[in-house]
Tab-separated table of C-alpha atoms in Angstrom:
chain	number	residue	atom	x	y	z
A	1	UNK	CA	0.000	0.000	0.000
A	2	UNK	CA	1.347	3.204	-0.744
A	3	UNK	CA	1.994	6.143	1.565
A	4	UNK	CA	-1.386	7.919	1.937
A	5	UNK	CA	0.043	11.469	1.197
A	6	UNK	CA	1.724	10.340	-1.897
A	7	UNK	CA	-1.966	8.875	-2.870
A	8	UNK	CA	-3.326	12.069	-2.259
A	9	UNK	CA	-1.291	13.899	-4.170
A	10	UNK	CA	-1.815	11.128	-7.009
A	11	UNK	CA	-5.468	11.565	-6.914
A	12	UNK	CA	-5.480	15.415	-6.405
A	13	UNK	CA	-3.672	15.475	-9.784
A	14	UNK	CA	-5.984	13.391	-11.517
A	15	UNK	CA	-8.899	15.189	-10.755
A	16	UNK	CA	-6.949	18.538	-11.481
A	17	UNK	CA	-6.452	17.350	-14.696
A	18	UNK	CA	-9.633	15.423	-15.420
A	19	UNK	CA	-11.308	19.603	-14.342
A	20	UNK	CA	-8.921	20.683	-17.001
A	21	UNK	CA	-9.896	18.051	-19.886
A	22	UNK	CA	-13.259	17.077	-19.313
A	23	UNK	CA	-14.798	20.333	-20.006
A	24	UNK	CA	-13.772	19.937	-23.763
A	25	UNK	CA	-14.642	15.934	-23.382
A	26	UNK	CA	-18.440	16.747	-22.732
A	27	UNK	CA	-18.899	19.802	-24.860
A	28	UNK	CA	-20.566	18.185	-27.331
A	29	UNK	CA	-21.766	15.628	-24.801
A	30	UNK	CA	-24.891	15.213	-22.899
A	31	UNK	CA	-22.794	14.825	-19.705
A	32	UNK	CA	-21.727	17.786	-17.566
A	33	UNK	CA	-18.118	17.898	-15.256
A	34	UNK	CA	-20.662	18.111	-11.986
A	35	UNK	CA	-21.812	14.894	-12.664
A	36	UNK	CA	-18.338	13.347	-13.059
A	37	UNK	CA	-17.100	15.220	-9.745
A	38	UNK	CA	-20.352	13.607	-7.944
A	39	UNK	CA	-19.754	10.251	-9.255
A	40	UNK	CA	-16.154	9.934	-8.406
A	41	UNK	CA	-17.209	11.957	-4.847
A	42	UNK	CA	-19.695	8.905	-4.335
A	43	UNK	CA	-16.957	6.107	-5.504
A	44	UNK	CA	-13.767	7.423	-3.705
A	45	UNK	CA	-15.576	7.507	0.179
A	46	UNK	CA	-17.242	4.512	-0.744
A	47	UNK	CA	-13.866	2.532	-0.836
A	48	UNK	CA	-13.026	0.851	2.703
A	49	UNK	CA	-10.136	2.499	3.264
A	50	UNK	CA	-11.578	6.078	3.396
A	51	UNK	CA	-12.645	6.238	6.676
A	52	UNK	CA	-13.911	10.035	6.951
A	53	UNK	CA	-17.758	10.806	5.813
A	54	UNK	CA	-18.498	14.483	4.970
A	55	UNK	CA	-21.528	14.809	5.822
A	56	UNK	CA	-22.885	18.850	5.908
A	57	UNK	CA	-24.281	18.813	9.019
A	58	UNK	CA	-21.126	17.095	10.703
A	59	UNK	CA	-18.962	20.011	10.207
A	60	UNK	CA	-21.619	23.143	10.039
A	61	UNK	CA	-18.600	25.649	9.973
A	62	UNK	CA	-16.531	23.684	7.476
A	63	UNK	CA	-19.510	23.443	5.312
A	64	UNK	CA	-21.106	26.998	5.300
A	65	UNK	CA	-17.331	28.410	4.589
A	66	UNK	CA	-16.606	26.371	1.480
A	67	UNK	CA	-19.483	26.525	0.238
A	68	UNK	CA	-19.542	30.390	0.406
A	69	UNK	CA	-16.138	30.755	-0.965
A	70	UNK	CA	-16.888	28.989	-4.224
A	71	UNK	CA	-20.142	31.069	-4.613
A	72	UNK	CA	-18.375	34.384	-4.017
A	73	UNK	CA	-16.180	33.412	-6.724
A	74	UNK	CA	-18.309	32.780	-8.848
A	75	UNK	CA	-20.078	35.717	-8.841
A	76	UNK	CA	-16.978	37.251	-9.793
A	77	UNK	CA	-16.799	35.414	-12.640
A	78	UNK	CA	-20.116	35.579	-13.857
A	79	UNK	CA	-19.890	39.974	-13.238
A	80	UNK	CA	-17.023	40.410	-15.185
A	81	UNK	CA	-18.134	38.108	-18.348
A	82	UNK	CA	-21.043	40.452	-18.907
A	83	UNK	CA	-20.619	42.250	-22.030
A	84	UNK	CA	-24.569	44.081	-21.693
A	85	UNK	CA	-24.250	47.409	-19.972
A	86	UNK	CA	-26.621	48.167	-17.257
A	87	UNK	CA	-29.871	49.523	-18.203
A	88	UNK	CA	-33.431	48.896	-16.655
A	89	UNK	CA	-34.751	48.138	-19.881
A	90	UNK	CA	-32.224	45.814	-21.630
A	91	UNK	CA	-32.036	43.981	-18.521
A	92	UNK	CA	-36.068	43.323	-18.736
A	93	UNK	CA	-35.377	39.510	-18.499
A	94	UNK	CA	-33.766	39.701	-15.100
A	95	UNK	CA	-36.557	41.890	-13.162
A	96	UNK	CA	-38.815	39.269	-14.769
A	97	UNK	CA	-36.744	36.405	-13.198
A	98	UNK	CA	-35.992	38.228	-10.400
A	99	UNK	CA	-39.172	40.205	-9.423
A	100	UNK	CA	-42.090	37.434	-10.738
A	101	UNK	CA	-40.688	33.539	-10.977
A	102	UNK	CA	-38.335	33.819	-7.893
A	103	UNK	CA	-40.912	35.416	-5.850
A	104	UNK	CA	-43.633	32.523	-7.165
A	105	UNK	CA	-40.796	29.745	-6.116
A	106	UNK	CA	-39.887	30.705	-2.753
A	107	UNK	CA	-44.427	31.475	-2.507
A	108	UNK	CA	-44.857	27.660	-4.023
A	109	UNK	CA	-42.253	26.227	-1.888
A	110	UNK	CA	-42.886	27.830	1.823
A	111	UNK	CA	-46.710	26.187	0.647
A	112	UNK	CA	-45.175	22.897	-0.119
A	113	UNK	CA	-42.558	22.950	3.207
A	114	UNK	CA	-45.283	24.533	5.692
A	115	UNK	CA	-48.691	22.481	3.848
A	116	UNK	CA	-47.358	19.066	2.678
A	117	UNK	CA	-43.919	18.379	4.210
A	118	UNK	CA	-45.340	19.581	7.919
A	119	UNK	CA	-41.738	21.413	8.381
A	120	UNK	CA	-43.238	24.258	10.313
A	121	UNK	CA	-43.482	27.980	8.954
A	122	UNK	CA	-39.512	28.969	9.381
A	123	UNK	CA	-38.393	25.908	8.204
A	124	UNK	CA	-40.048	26.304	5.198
A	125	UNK	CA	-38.600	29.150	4.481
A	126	UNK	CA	-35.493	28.333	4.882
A	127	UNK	CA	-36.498	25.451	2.651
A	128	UNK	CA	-37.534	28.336	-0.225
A	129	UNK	CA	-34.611	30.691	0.596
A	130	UNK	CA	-32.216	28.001	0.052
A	131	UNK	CA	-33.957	26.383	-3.119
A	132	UNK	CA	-34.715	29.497	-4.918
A	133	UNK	CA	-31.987	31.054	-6.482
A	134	UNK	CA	-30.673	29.799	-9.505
A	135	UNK	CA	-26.818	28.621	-8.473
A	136	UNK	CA	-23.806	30.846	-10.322
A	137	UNK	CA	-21.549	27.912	-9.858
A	138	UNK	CA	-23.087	25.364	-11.800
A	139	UNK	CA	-24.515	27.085	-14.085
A	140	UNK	CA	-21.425	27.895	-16.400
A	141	UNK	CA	-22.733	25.589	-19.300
A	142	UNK	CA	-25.936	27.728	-19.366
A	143	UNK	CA	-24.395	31.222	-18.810
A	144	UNK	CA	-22.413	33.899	-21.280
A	145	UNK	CA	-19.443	33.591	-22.422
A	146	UNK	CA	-15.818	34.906	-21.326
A	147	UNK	CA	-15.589	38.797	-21.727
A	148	UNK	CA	-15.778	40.338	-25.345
A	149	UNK	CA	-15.995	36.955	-26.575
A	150	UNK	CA	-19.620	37.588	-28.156
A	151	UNK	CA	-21.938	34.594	-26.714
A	152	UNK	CA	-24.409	36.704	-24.741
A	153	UNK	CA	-28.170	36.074	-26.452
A	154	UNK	CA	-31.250	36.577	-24.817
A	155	UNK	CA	-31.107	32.964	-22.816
A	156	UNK	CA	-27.148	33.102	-21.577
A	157	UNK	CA	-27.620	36.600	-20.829
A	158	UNK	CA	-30.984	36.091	-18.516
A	159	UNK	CA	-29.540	33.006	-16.595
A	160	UNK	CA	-26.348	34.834	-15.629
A	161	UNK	CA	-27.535	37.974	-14.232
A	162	UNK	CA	-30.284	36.302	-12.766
A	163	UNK	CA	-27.697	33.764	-10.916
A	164	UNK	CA	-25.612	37.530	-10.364
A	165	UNK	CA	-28.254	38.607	-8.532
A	166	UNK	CA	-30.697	36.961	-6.801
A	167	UNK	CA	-28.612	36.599	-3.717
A	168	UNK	CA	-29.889	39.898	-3.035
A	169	UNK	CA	-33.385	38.797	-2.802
A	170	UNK	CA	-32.821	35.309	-1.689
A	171	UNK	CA	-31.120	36.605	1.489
A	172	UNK	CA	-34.138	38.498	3.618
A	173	UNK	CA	-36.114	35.063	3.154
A	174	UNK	CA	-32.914	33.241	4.834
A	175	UNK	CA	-33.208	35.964	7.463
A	176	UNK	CA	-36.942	36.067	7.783
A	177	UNK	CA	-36.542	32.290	8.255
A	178	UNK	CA	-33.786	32.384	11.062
A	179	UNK	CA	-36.017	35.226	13.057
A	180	UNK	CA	-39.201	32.997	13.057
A	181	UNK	CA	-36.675	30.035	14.200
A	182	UNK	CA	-35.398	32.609	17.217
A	183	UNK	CA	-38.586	33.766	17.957
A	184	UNK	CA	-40.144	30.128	18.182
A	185	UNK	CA	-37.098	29.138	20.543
A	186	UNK	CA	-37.559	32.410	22.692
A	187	UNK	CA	-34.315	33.681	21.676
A	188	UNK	CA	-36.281	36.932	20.370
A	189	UNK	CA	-39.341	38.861	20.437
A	190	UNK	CA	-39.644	42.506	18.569
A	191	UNK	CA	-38.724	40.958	14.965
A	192	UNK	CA	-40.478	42.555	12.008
A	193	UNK	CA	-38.881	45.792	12.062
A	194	UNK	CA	-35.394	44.769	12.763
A	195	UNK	CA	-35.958	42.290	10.026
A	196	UNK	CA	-37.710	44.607	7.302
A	197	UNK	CA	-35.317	48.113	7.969
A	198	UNK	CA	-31.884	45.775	8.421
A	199	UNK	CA	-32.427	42.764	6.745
A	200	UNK	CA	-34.139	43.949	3.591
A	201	UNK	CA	-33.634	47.932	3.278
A	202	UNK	CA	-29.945	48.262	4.768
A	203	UNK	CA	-28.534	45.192	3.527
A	204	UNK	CA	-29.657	45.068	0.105
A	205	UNK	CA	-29.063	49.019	-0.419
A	206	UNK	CA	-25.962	49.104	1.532
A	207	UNK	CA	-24.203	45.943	-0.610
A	208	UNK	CA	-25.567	47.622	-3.743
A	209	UNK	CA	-23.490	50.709	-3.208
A	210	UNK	CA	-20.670	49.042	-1.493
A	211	UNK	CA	-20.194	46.585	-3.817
A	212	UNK	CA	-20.343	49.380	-6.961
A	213	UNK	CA	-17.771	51.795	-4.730
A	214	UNK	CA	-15.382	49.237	-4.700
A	215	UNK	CA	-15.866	47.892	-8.476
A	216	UNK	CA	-15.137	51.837	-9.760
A	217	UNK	CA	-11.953	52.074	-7.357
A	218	UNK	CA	-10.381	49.005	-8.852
A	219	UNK	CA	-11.708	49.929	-12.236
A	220	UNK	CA	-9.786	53.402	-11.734
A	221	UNK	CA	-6.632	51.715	-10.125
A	222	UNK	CA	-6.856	49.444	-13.118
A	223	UNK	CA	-7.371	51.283	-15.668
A	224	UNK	CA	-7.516	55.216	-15.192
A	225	UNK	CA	-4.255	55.916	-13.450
A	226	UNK	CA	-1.240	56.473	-14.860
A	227	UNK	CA	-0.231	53.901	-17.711
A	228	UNK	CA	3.585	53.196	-15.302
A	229	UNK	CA	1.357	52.022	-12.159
A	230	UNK	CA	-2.205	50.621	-13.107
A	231	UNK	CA	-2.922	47.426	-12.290
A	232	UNK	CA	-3.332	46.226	-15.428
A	233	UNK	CA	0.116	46.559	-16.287
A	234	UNK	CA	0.720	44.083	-13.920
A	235	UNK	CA	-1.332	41.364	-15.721
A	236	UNK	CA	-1.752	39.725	-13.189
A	237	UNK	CA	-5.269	37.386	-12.138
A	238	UNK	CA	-4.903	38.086	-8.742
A	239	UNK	CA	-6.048	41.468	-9.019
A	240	UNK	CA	-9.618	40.008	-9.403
A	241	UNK	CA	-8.940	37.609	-6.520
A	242	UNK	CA	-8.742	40.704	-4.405
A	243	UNK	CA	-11.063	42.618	-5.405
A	244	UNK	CA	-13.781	39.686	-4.640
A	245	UNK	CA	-12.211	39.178	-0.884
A	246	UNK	CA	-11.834	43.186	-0.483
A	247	UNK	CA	-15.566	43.525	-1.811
A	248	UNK	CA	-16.974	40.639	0.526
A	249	UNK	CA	-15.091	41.419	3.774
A	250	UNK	CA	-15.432	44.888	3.544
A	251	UNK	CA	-19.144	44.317	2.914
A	252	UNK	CA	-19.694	41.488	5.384
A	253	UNK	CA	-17.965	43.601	8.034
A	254	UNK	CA	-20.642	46.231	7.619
A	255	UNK	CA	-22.948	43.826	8.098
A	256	UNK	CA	-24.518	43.938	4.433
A	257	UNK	CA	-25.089	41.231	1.622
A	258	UNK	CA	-21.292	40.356	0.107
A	259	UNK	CA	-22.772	38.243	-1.956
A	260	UNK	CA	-24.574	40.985	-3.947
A	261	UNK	CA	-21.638	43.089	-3.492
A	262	UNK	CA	-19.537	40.824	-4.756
A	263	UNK	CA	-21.758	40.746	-8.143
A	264	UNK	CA	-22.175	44.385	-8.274
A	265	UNK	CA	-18.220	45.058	-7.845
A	266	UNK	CA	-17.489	42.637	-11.163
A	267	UNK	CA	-19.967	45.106	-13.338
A	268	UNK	CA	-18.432	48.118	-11.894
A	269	UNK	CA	-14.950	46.704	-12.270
A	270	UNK	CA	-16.453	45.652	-16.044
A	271	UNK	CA	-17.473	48.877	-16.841
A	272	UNK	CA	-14.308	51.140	-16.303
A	273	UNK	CA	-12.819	49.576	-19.456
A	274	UNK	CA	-15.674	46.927	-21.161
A	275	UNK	CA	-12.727	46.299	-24.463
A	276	UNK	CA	-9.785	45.866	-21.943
A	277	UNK	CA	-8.414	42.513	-23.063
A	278	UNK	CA	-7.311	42.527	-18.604
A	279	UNK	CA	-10.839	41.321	-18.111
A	280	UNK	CA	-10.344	38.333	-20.098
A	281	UNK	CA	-7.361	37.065	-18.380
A	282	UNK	CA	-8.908	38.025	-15.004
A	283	UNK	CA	-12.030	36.265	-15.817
A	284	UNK	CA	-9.491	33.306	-16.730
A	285	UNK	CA	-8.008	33.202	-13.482
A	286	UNK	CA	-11.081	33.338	-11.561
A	287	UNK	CA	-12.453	30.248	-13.819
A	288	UNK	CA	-9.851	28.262	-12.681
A	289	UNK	CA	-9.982	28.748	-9.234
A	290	UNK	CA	-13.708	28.466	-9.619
A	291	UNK	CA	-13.791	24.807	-11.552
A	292	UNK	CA	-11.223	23.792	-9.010
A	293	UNK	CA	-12.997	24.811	-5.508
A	294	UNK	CA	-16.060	23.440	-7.521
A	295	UNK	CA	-14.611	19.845	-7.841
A	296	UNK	CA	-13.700	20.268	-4.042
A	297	UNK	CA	-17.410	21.078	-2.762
A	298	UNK	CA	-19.145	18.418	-5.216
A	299	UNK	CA	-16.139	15.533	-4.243
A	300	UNK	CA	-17.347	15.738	-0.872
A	301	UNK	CA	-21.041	16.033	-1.583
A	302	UNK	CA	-21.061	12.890	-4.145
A	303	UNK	CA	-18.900	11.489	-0.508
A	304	UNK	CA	-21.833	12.976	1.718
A	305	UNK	CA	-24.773	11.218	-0.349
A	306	UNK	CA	-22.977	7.249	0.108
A	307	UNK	CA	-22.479	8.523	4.040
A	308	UNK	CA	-25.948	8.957	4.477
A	309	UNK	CA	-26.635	12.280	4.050
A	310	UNK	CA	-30.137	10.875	2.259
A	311	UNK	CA	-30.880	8.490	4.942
A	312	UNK	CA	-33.858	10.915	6.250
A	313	UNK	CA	-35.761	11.086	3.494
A	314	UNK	CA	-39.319	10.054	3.097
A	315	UNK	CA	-41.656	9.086	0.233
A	316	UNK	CA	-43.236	12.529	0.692
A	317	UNK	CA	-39.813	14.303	0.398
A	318	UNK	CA	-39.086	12.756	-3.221
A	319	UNK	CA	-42.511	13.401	-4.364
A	320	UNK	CA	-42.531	17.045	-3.361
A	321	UNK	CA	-38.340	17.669	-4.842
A	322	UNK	CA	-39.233	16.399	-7.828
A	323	UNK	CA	-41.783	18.712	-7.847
A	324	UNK	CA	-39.903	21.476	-6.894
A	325	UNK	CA	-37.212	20.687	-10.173
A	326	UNK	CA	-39.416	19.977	-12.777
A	327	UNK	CA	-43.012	21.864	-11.870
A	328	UNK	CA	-42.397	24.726	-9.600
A	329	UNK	CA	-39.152	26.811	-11.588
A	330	UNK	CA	-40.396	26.196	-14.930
A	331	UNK	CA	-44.111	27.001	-14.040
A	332	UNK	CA	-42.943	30.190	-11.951
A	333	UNK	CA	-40.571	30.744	-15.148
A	334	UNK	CA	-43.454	30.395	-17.736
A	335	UNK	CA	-46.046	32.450	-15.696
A	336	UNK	CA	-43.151	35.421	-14.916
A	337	UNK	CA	-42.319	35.566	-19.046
A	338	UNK	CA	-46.211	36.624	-19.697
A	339	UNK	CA	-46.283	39.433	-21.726
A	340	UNK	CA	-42.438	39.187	-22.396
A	341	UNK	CA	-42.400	39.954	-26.340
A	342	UNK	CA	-39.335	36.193	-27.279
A	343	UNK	CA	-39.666	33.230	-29.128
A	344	UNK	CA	-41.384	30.243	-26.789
A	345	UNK	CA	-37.842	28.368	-27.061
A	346	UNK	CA	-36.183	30.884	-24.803
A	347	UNK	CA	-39.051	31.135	-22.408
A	348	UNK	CA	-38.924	27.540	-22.174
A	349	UNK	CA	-35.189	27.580	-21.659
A	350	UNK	CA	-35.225	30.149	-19.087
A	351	UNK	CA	-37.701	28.496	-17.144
A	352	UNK	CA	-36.423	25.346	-17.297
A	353	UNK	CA	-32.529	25.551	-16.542
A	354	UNK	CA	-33.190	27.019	-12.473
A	355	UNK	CA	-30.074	25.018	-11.504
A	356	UNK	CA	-29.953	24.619	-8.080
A	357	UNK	CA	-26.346	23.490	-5.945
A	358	UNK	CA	-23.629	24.979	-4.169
A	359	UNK	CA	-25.061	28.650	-3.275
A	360	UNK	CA	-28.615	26.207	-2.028
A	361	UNK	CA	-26.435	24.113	0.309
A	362	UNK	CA	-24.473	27.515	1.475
A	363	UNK	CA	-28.046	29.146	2.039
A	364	UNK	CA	-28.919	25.804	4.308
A	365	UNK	CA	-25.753	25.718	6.301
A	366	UNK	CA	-25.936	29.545	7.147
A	367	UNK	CA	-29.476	29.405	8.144
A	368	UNK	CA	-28.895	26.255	10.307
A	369	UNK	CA	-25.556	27.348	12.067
A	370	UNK	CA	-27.570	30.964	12.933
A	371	UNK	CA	-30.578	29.438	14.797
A	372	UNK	CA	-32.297	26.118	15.618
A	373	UNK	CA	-34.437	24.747	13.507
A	374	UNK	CA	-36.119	21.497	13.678
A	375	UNK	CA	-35.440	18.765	11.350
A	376	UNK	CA	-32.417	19.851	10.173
A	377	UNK	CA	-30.804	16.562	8.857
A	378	UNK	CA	-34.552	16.454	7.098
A	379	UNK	CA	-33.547	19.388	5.583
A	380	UNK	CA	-30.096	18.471	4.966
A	381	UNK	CA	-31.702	15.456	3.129
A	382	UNK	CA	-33.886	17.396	1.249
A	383	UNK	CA	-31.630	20.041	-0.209
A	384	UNK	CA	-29.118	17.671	-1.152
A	385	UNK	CA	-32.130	15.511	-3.360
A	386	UNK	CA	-33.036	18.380	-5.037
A	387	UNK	CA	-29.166	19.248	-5.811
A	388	UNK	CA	-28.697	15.897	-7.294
A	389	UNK	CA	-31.407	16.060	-9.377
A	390	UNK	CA	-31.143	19.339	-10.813
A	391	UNK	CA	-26.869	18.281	-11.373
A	392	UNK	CA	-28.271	14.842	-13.159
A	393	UNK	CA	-31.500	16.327	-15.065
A	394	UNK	CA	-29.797	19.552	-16.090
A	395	UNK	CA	-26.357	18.588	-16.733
A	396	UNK	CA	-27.533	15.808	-19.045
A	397	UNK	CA	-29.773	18.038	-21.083
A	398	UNK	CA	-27.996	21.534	-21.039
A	399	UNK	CA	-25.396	20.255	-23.650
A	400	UNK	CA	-27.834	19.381	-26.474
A	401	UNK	CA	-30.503	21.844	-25.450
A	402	UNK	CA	-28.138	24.776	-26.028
A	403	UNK	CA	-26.609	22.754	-29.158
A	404	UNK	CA	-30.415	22.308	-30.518
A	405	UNK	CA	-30.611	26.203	-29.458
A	406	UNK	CA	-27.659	28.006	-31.225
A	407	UNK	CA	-28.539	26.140	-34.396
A	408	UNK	CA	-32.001	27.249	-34.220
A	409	UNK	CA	-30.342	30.805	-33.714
A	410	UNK	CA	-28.250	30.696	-36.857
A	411	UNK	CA	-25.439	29.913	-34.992
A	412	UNK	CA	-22.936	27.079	-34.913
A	413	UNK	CA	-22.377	25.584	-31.957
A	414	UNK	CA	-19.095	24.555	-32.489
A	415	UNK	CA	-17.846	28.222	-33.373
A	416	UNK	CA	-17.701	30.017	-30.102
A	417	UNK	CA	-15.906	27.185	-28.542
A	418	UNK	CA	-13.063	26.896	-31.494
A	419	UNK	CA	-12.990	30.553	-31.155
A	420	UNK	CA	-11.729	31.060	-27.674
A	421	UNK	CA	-9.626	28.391	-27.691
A	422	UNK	CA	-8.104	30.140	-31.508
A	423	UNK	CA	-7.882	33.598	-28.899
A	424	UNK	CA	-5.999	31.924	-26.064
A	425	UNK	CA	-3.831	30.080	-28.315
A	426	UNK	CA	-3.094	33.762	-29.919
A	427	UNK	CA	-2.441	35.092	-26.065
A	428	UNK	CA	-0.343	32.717	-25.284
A	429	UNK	CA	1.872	33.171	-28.242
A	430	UNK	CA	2.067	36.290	-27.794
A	431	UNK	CA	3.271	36.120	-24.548
């Protein structure tokens, strides 16, 4: 047998390199790199001689920490790829998302926690606060592409800054959810107001500014200063790794959404210099740290699902995730796009692709580590059905859906994809 760090290391570097191939693998496949990392999650703790199970609720703090790094950085990512410039009405898809089907999911799903799963009223909220976003990590297949690179129609476009940010909105349900649980528990009385003026007004506002103050001061010491010291003569990708940490501490520390801010600051940071070729290598960087922490988180949930992390489930739960996948986003999605003026295939796109994963189990630990709520391995169970299903159901049809989709666009597939790699093959002879 050999020494257990130099296995490590061995299988580190295969799954390193398997993040770094497979993508290209399964781009014409209907098979997604999530999948892979789950399955080989599932097969590597179910060996014998793994002896640790990572189950969520195990290590709370572990959990909620991980999980939020990889969805801060996404965010980044997803910020800085977006070409569109801000403007109320080219952005109509988003308020739709945002303001009609996310507001009917979390309404549908607090019904189905509180009515038919009997999880009490601020469980089942927690249930819809955790569930309703559509996840920034896993959703790269589905979103625009790299900076200046040109794939941003109507359907990449919506699913991006929807995934950018409905934090925002997603976060006063967590909150709403974790003052019921306090109040229930006698832990607080006086709630409403502290909830509506902090929670919703303060927090939301505040990260909104915050987070656009500190994308125009890297924008400026990126771009705007003198040519001798911007950062952007530095070309270097950890510029953007800072600015996401600077943007979420400082943000966090004032007691305000970092996950919006986080979002916010990639625009802002976007729009000091939208043509800078800086943005593509940044958004490069931040890729690869994303894929990477990615494969970390679903490793050890495909690990947490064969150590038992299912085991509460009951016939009722199934019934009522499956529900929540394949009836409650796309009926929300269809019923929000009323009105909305786009082909059927988009509005059936949009609807359907409300990937839930990383930034749902993130929601889940934070609510459960800030007060008690009953049933939490329940929960745990539940969360982490409807995560598999969406990585399974829409990992195996986002590849020939948006195949089927760009064709019936005009557009070749294939293109976009030879493209880039044509452009990074130019930047790195270049260099």
């Amino acid at each position: 047998m050999p020494d257990p760090y130099i296995l490590m290391l061995f299988v580190v570097a295969v799954l390193i390199a398997m993040v770094a191939w497979l993508p290209l693998v399964f781009r014409r496949a209907p098979l997604s790199l999530p999948i892979v990392c789950v399955l080989l999650g599932a097969a590597l703790f179910s060996l014998p001689q793994v002896r640790f199970d990572p189950l969520p609720q195990a290590y709370p703090e572990s959990t909620e920490r991980l999980t939020e790094f990889v969805v801060i950085i996404a965010l980044m990512g997803a910020g800085l790829k977006i070409d569109r410039v801000f403007n109320l009405r080219r952005w109509g898809v988003t308020w739709r998302l945002l303001g009609m089907t996310m507001m009917l999911s979390i309404l549908a799903i607090v019904l189905l926690g509180w009515t038919v799963l009997g999880l009490g009223l601020a469980g089942a909220i927690l249930l819809a606060g955790s569930l309703a976003p559509t996840d920034p990590v896993l959703a790269s297949d589905i979103q625009v592409g790299a900076p200046t690179e040109g794939r941003e129609d109507e359907v990449r476009f919506g699913l991006t800054s929807e995934a950018g940010l409905n934090d925002g909105l997603a976060f006063p349900f967590v909150h709403l959810a974790i003052a019921l649980a306090l109040v229930a528990s006698g832990e607080k009385s006086d709630w409403f107001v502290e909830w509506l003026t902090v929670n919703v007004l303060w927090e939301i506002g505040a990260g909104l500014g915050i987070g656009w103050a500190i994308g125009w001061l890297f924008g400026w010491l990126t771009f705007t200063i003198p040519v001798s010291i911007r950062l952007a003569a530095t070309r270097d990708g950890f510029i953007v790794l800072a600015a996401t940490f600077i943007s979420y501490s400082v943000t966090e520390m004032l007691h305000c959404y970092g996950f919006l801010a986080v979002f916010i600051t990639a625009l802002a940071f976007r729009h000091a210099d939208r043509d800078h070729d800086f943005h593509a290598q940044m958004h490069d960087f931040i890729e690869q740290i994303e894929r990477m922490a990615m494969m970390v988180v679903l490793v050890l949930f495909g690990g947490a699902l064969v150590s038992g992390l299912l085991a509460p489930l009951r016939p009722l739960d199934v019934a009522v995730a499956a529900v929540i996948v394949v009836v409650v986003r796309p009926l929300a999605g269809m019923i929000g796009f009323i009105g909305w003026k786009r082909p059927l295939r988009e509005k059936l796109i949009l609807a359907f692709f409300g990937i839930r994963g990383v930034g749902s189990l993130y929601y889940l630990a934070y609510g459960l580590n800030a007060a008690p709520f009953e049933g939490g391995d329940r929960l745990w169970a539940i969360v982490g059905l409807i995560c598999l299903m969406s990585i399974l159901l829409h990992g195996i049809t986002v590849t020939p859906v948006m195949r089927w989709f760009d064709r019936s666009q005009g557009r070749n597939p294939d293109a976009d994809t030879d493209g880039a790699e044509a452009r990074a093959s130019g930047r790195g002879a270049s260099a």
